[in-house]
Short mmCIF file of C-alpha atoms in Angstrom, two decimals:
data_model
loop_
_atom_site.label_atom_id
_atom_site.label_comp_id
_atom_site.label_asym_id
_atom_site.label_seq_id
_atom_site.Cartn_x
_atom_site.Cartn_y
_atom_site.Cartn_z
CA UNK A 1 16.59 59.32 13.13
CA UNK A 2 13.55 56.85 12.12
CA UNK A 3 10.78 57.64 13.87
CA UNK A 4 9.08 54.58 15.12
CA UNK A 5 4.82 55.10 16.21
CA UNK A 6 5.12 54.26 19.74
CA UNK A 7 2.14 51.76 20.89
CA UNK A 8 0.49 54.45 22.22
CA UNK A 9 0.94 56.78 18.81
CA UNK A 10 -0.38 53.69 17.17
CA UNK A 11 -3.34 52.42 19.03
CA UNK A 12 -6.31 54.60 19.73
CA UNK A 13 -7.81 55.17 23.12
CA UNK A 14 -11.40 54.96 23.58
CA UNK A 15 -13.25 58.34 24.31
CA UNK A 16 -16.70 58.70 24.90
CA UNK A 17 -18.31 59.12 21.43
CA UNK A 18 -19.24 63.11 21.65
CA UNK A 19 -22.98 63.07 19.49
CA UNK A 20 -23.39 59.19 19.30
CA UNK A 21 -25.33 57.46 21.48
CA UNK A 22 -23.77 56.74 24.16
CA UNK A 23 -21.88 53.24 24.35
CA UNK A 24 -20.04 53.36 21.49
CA UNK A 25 -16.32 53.82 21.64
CA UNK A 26 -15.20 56.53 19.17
CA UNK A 27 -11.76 56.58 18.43
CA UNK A 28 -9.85 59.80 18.29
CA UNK A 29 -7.60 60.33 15.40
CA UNK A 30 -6.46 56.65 14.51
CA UNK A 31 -7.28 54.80 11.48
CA UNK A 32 -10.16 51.68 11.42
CA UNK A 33 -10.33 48.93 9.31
CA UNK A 34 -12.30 50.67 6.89
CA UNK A 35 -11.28 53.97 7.61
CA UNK A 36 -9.61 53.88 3.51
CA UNK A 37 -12.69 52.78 2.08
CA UNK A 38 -15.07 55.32 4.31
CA UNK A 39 -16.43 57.09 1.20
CA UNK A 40 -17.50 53.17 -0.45
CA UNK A 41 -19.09 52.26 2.69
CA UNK A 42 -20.41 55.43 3.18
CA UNK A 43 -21.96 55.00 -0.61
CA UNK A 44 -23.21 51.80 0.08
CA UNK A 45 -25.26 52.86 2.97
CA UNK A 46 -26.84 55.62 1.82
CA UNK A 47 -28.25 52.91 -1.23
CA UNK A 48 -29.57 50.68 1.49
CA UNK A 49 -30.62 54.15 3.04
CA UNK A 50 -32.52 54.65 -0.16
CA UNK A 51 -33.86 50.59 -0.31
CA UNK A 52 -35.49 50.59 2.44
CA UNK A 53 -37.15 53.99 1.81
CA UNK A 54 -38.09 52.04 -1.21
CA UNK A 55 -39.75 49.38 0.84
CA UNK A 56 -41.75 51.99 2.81
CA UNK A 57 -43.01 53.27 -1.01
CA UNK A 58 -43.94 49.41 -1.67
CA UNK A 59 -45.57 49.42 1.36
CA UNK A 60 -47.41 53.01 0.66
CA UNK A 61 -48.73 52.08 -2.91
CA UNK A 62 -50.05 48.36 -1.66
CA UNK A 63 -47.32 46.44 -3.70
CA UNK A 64 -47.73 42.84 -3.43
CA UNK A 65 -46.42 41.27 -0.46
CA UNK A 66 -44.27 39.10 -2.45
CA UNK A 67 -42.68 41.73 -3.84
CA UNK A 68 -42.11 43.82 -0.80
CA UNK A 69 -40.40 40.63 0.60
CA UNK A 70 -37.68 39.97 -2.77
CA UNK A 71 -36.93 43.25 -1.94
CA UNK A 72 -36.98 43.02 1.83
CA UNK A 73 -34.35 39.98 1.14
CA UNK A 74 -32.55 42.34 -1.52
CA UNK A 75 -31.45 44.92 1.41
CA UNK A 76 -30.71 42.26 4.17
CA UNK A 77 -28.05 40.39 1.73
CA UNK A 78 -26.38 44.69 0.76
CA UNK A 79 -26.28 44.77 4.19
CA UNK A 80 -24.67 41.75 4.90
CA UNK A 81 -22.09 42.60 2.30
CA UNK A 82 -20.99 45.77 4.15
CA UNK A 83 -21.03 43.71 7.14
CA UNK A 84 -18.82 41.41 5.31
CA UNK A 85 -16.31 43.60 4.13
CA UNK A 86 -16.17 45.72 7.35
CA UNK A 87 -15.39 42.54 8.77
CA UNK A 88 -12.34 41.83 6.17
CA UNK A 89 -10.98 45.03 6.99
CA UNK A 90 -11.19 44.41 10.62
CA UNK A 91 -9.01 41.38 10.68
CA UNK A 92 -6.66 42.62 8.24
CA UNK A 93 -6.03 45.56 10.45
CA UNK A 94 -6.69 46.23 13.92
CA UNK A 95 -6.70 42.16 14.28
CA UNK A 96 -3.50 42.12 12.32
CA UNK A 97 -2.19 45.47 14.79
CA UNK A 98 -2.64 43.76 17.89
CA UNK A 99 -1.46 40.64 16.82
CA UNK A 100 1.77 42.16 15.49
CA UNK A 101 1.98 43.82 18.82
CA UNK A 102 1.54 40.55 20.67
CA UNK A 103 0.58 39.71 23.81
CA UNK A 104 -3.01 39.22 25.57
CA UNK A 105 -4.29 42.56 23.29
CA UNK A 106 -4.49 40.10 19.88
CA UNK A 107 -6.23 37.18 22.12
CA UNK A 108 -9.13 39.11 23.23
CA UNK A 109 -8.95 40.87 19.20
CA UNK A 110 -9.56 37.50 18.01
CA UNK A 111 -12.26 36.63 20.44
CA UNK A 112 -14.00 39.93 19.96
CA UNK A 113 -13.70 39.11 15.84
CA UNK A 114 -15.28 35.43 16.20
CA UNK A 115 -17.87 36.95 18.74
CA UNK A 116 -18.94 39.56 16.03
CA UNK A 117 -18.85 36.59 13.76
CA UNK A 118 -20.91 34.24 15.82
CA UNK A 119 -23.82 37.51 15.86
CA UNK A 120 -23.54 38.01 12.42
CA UNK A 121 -23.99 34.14 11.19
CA UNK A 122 -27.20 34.48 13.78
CA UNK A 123 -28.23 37.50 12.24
CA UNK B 1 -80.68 38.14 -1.78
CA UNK B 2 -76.68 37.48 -0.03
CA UNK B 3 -74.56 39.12 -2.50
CA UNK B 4 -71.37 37.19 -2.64
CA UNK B 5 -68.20 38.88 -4.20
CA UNK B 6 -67.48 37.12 -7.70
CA UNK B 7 -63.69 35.65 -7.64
CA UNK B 8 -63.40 38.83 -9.67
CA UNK B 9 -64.24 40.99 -6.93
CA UNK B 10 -62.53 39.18 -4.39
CA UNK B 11 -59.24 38.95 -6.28
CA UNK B 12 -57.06 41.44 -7.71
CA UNK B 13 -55.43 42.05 -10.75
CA UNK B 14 -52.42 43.35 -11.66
CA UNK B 15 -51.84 46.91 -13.17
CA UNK B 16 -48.58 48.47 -13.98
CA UNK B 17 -47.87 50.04 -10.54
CA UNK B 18 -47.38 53.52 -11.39
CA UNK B 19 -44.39 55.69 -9.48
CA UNK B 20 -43.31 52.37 -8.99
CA UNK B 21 -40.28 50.60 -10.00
CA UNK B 22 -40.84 48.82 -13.34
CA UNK B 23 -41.70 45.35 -12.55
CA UNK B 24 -43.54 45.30 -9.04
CA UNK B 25 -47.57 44.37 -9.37
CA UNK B 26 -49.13 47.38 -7.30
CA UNK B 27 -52.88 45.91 -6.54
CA UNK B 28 -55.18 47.75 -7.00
CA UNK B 29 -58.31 48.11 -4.72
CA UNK B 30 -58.05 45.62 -2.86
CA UNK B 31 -56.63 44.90 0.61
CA UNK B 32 -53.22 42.71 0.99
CA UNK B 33 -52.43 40.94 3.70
CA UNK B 34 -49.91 43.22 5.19
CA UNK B 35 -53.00 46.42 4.74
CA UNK B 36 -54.51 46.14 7.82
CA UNK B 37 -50.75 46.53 9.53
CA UNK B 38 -49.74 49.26 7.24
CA UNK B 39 -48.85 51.64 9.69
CA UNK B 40 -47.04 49.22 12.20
CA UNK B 41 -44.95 48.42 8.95
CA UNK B 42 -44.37 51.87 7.85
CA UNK B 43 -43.47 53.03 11.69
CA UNK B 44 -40.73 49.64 11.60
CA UNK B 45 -39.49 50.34 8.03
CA UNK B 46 -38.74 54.65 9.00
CA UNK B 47 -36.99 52.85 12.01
CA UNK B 48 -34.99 50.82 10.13
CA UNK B 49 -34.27 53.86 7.99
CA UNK B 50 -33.56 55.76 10.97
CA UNK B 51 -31.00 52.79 11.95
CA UNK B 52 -29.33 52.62 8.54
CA UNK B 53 -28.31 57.00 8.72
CA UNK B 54 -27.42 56.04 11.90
CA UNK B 55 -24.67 53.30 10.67
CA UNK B 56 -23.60 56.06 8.23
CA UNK B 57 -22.65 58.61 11.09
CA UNK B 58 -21.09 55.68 12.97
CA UNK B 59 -18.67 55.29 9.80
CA UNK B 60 -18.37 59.01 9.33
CA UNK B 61 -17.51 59.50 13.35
CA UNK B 62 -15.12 56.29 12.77
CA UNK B 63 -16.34 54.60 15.40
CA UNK B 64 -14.98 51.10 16.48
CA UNK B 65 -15.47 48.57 13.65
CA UNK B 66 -16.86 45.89 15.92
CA UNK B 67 -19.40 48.38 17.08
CA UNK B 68 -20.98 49.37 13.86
CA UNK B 69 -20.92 45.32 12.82
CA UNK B 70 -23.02 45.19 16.35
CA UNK B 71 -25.33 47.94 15.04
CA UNK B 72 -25.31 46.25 11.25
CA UNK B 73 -26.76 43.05 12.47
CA UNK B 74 -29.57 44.89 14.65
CA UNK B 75 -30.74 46.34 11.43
CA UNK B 76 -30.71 43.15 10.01
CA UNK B 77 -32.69 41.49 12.77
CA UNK B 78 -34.85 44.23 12.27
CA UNK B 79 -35.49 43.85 8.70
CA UNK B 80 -36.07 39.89 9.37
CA UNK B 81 -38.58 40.53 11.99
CA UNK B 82 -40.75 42.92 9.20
CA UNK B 83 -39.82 40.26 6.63
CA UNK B 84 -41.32 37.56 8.55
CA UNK B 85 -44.17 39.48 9.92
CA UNK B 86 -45.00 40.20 5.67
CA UNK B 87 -44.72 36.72 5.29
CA UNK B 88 -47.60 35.85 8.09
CA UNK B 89 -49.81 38.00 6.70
CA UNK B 90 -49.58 37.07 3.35
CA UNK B 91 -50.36 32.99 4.82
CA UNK B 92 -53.15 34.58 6.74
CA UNK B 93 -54.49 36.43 3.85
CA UNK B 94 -53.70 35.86 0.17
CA UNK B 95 -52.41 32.12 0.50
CA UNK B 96 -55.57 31.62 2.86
CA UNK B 97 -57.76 33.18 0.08
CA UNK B 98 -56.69 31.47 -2.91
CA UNK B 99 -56.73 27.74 -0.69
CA UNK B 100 -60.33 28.78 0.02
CA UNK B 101 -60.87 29.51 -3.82
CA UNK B 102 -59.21 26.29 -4.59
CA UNK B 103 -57.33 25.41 -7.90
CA UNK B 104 -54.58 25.61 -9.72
CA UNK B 105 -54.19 29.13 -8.00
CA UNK B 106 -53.87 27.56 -5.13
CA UNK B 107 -50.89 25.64 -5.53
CA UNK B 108 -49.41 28.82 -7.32
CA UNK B 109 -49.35 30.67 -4.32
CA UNK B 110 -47.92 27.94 -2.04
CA UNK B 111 -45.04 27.02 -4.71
CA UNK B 112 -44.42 31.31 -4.42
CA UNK B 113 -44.50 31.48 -0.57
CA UNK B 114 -42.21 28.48 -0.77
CA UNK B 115 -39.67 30.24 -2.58
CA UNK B 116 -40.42 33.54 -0.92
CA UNK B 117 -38.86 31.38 2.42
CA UNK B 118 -36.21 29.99 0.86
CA UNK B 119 -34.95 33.76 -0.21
CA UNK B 120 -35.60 34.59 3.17
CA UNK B 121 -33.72 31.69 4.74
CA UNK B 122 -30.82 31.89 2.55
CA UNK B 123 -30.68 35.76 2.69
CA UNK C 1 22.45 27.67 20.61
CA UNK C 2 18.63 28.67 20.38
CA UNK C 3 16.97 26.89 17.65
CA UNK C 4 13.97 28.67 16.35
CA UNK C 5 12.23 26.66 13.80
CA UNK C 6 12.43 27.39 10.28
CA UNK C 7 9.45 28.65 8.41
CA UNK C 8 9.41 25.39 6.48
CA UNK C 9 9.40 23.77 10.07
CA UNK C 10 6.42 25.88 11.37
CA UNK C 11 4.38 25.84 8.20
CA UNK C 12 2.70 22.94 7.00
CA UNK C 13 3.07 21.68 3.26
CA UNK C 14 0.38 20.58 1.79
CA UNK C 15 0.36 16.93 0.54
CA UNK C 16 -2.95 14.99 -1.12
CA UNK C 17 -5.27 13.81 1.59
CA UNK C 18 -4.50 9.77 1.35
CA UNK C 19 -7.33 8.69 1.75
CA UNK C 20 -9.52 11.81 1.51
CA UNK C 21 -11.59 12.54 -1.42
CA UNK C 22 -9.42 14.26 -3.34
CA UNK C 23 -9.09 18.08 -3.20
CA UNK C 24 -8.93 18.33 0.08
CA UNK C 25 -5.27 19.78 1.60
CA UNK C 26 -4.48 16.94 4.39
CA UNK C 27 -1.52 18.65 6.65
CA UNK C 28 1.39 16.57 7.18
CA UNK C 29 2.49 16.67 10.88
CA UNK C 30 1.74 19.95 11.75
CA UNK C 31 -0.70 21.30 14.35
CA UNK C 32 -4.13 23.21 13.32
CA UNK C 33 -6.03 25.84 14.87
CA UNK C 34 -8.37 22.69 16.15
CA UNK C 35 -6.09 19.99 16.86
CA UNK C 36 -5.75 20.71 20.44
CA UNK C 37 -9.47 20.71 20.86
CA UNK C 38 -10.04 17.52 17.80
CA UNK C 39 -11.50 15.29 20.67
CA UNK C 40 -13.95 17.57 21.82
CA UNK C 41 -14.78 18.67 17.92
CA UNK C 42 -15.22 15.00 17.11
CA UNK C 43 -17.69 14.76 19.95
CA UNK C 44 -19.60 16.97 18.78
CA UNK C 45 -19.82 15.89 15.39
CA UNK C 46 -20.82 12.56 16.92
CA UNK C 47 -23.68 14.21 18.72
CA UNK C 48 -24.79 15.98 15.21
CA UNK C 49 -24.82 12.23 13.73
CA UNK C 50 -26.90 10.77 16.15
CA UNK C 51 -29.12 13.78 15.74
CA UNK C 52 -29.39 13.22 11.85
CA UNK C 53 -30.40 9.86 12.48
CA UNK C 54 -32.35 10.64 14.71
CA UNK C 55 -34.51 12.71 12.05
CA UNK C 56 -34.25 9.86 10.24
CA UNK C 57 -36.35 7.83 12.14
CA UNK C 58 -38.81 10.89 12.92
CA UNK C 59 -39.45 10.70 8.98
CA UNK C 60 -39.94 6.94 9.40
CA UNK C 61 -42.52 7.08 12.12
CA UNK C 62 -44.26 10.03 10.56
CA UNK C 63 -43.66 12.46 12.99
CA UNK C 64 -45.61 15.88 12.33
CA UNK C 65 -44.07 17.59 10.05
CA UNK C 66 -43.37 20.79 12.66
CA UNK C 67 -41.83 18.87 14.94
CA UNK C 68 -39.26 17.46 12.17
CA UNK C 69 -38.42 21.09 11.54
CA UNK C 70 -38.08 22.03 15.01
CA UNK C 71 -35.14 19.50 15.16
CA UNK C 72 -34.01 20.55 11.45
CA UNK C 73 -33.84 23.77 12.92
CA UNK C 74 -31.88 22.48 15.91
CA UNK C 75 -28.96 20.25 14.13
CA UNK C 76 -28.45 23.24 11.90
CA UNK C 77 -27.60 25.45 15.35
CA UNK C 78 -25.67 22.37 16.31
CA UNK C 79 -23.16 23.03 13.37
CA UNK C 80 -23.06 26.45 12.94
CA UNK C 81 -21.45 26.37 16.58
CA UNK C 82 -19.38 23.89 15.67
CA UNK C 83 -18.31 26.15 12.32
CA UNK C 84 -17.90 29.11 14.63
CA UNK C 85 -15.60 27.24 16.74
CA UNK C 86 -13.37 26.03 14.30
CA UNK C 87 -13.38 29.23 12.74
CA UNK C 88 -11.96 31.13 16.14
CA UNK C 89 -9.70 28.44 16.45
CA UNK C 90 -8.00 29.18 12.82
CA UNK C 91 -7.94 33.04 13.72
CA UNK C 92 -6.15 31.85 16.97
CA UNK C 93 -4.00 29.65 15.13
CA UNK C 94 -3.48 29.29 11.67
CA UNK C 95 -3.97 33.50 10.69
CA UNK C 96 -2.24 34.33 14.02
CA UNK C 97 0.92 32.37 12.52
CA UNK C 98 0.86 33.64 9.26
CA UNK C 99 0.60 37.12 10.84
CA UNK C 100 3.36 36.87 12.81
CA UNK C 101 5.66 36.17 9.96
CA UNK C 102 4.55 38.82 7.92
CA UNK C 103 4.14 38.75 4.05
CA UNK C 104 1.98 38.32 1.87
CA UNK C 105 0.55 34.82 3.25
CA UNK C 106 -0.58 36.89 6.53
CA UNK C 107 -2.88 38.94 3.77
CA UNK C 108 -4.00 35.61 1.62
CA UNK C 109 -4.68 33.93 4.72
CA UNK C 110 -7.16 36.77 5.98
CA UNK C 111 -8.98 36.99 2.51
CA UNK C 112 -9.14 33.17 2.87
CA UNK C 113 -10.70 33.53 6.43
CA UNK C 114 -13.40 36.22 4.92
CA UNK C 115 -14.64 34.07 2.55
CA UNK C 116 -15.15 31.32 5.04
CA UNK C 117 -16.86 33.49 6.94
CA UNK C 118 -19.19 34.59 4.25
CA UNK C 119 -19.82 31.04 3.33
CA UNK C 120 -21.17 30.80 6.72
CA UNK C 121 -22.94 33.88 6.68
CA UNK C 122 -25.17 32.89 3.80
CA UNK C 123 -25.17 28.79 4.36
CA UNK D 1 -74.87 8.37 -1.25
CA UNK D 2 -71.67 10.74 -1.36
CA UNK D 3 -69.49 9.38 1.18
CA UNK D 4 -67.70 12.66 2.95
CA UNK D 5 -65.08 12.08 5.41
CA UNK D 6 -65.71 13.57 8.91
CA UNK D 7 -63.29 16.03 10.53
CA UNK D 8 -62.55 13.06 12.65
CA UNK D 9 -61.92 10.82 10.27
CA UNK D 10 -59.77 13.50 8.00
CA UNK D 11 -57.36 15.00 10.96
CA UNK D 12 -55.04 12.75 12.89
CA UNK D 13 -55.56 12.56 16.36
CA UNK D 14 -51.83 13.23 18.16
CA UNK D 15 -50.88 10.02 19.86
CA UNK D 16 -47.58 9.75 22.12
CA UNK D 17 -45.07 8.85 19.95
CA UNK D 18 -43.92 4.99 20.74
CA UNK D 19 -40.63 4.33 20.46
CA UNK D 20 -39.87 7.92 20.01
CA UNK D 21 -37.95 10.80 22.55
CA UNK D 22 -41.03 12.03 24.47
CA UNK D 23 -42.29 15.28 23.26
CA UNK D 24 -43.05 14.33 19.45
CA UNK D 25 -46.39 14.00 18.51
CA UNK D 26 -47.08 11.16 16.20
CA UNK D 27 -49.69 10.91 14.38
CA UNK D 28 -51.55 7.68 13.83
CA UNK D 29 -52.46 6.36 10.36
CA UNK D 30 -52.53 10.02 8.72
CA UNK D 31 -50.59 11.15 5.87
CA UNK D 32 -48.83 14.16 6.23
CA UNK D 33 -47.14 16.61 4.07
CA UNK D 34 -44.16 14.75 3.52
CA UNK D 35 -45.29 11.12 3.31
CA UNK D 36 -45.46 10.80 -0.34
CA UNK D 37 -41.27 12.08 -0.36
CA UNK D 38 -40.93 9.84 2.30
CA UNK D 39 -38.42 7.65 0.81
CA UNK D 40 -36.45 10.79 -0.77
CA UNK D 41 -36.52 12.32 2.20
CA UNK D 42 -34.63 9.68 4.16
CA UNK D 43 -32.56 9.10 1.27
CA UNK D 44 -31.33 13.06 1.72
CA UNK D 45 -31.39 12.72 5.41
CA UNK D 46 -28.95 9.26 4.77
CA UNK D 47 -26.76 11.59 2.69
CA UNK D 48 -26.52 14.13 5.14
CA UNK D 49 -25.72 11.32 7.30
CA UNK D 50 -22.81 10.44 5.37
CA UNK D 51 -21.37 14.29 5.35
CA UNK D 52 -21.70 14.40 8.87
CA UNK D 53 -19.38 11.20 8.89
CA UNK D 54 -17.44 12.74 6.27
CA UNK D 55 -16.36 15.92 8.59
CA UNK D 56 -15.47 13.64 11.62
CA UNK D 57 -12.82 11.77 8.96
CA UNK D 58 -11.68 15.60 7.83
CA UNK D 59 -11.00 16.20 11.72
CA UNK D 60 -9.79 13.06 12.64
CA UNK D 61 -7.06 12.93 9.48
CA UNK D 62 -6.41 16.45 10.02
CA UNK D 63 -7.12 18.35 6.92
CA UNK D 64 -7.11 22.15 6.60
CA UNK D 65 -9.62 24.25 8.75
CA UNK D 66 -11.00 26.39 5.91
CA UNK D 67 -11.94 22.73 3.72
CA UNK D 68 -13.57 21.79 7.20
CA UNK D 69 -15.62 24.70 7.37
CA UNK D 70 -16.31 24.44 3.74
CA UNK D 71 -17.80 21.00 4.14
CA UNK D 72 -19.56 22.28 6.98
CA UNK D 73 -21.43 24.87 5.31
CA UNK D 74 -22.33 22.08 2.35
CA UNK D 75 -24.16 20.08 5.10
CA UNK D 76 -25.75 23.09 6.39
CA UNK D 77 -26.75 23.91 3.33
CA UNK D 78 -28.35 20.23 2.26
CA UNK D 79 -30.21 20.30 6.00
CA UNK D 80 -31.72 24.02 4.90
CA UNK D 81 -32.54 22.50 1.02
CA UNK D 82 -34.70 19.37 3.32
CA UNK D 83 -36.35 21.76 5.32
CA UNK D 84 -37.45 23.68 2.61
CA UNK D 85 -38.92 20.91 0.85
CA UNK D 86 -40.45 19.76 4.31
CA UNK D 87 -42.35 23.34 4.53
CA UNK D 88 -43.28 23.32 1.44
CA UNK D 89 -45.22 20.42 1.73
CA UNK D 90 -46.07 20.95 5.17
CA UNK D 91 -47.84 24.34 3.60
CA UNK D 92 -49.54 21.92 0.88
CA UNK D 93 -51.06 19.82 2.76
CA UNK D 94 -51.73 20.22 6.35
CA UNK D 95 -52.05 24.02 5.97
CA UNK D 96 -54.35 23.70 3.14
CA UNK D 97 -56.27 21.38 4.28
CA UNK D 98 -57.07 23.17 7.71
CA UNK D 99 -57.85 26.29 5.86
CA UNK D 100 -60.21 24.21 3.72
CA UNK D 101 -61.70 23.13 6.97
CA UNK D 102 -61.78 26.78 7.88
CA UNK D 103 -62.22 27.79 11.44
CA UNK D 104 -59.81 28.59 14.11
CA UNK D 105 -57.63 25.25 13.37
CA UNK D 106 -56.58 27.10 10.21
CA UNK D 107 -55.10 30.43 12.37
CA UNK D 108 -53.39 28.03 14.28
CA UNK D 109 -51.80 25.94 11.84
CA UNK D 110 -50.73 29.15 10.06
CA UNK D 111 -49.43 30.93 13.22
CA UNK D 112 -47.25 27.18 13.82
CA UNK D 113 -46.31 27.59 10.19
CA UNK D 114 -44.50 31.05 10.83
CA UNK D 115 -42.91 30.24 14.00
CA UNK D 116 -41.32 27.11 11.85
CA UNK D 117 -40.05 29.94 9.22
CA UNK D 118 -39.18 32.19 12.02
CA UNK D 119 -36.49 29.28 13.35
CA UNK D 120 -35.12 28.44 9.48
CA UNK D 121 -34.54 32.02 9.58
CA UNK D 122 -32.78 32.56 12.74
CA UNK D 123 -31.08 29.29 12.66
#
């Protein structure tokens, strides 16, 4: 007998995120995107962590403005590189998952993805 | 007798910033143009920080890709809005200073503000 | 007899753009993500045009310089929307496709679509 | 007799812009930051021009989304590059000399100045 992950066994619901603010949908025992890579993205947030902790040092010891900006510039584009990749990851799985599924799901995936895409170009 | 600060007085020089990361300029005694707003900066910059853990426990709680790239560009914005608030100041102040000295140290600090933007724009 | 087209029906080959500076993949009668839409997109493009020469003639008649910018500032909006539209049109169309047969094109296609989207991100 | 040129005489007064969309200012026998460029300037502007025409042939001939986009971020980024160089000299001259001026004329200019780099930013 193959077992075959019904839809439901393969696509999370949405329960209210216990200890986040509230709004955002945490999903309960399902794999993200970048649910593999967790630890890397995890790592490369707690350097930005550390940058901008760095910035309010700058700040402290009356670095030179130009300076504090370079580096200001330095932790937008490390965060636009997680953004990036959590983006990647996105499309290559839960877009991919619903479109593999079919139907209206991988529609409103992909407008949700270019929507998220659209704030981040803005950004 | 009007005692008129020398363009010694009234302009900096560098020194090794010590504690700091090899190659900033820390300035020292003398006011930049962000001083005056040092604590609105250092209240936006912990904010940020407080933002950037809070991306971390977003990934940790695996909460909904398109959610935490929601949250990623905030920070961003966030970090923009200090960047550009840095740059103001430093028009209003040391660019506004060294025009009013006039010179070759002029045109220095306009050619560096110039390519301060363009990291900014293309960050 | 149900005839499903072949996968050299449904995917394009790629043939040198006659007439197109070369290096750029012309598709030989196939549908893109934007052909249903290539009227409005063409529009559009139009419209951004009239705008450039439009700041053409604001440099001849020595408009203030702000005011140049402003409208800089504008045409650049003008085709990041048009970007963002093609680019939700090739998730809808092109990387839906390849998805849907499966392989490794789906994941080339998506790693293509990233780094469009991170061209955009830091144009 | 040292002939000095009066305030009047050295800032433009802001005429209605003949000839232009309603809204510009114009300003009347004044050089401004970018009038010595002029002629590169529209030759960029010309160029960018051309691209724009360029993407409309891409569209109307049908070549690959992802080359589109491409191109589009190319023009994007030549539009940024001119209103770098438009700032820059916008900073050179007209801020510099309102700051040599001094007075409140010199706040403004430099508040107009970061609401310009606020819209390259966000743009």
């Amino acid at each position: 007998v193959t077992l075959v992950p019904s839809r439901a066994q393969r696509f999370p619901f949405f329960a209210p995120g216990a200890g986040l603010a509230s709004g955002f949908r945490r999903i309960v025992g399902i794999m993200h995107g970048y649910t593999e890579d967790k630890d890397a993205y995890l790592r490369r947030l707690r350097k930005v962590e550390g940058q901008v902790r760095g910035l309010q040092r700058m700040v402290e010891e009356d670095v030179y403005c130009i300076d504090v900006l370079t580096q200001v510039a330095a932790v937008t584009r490390a965060l636009q590189a997680v953004a990036l990749g959590l983006l990647e990851d996105h499309l290559g799985h839960c877009v991919t998952s619903a479109i593999e599924q079919g139907g209206p799901d991988a529609q409103a995936k992909i407008a949700e993805a270019a929507q998220a895409i659209s704030r981040l170009v803005k950004s």
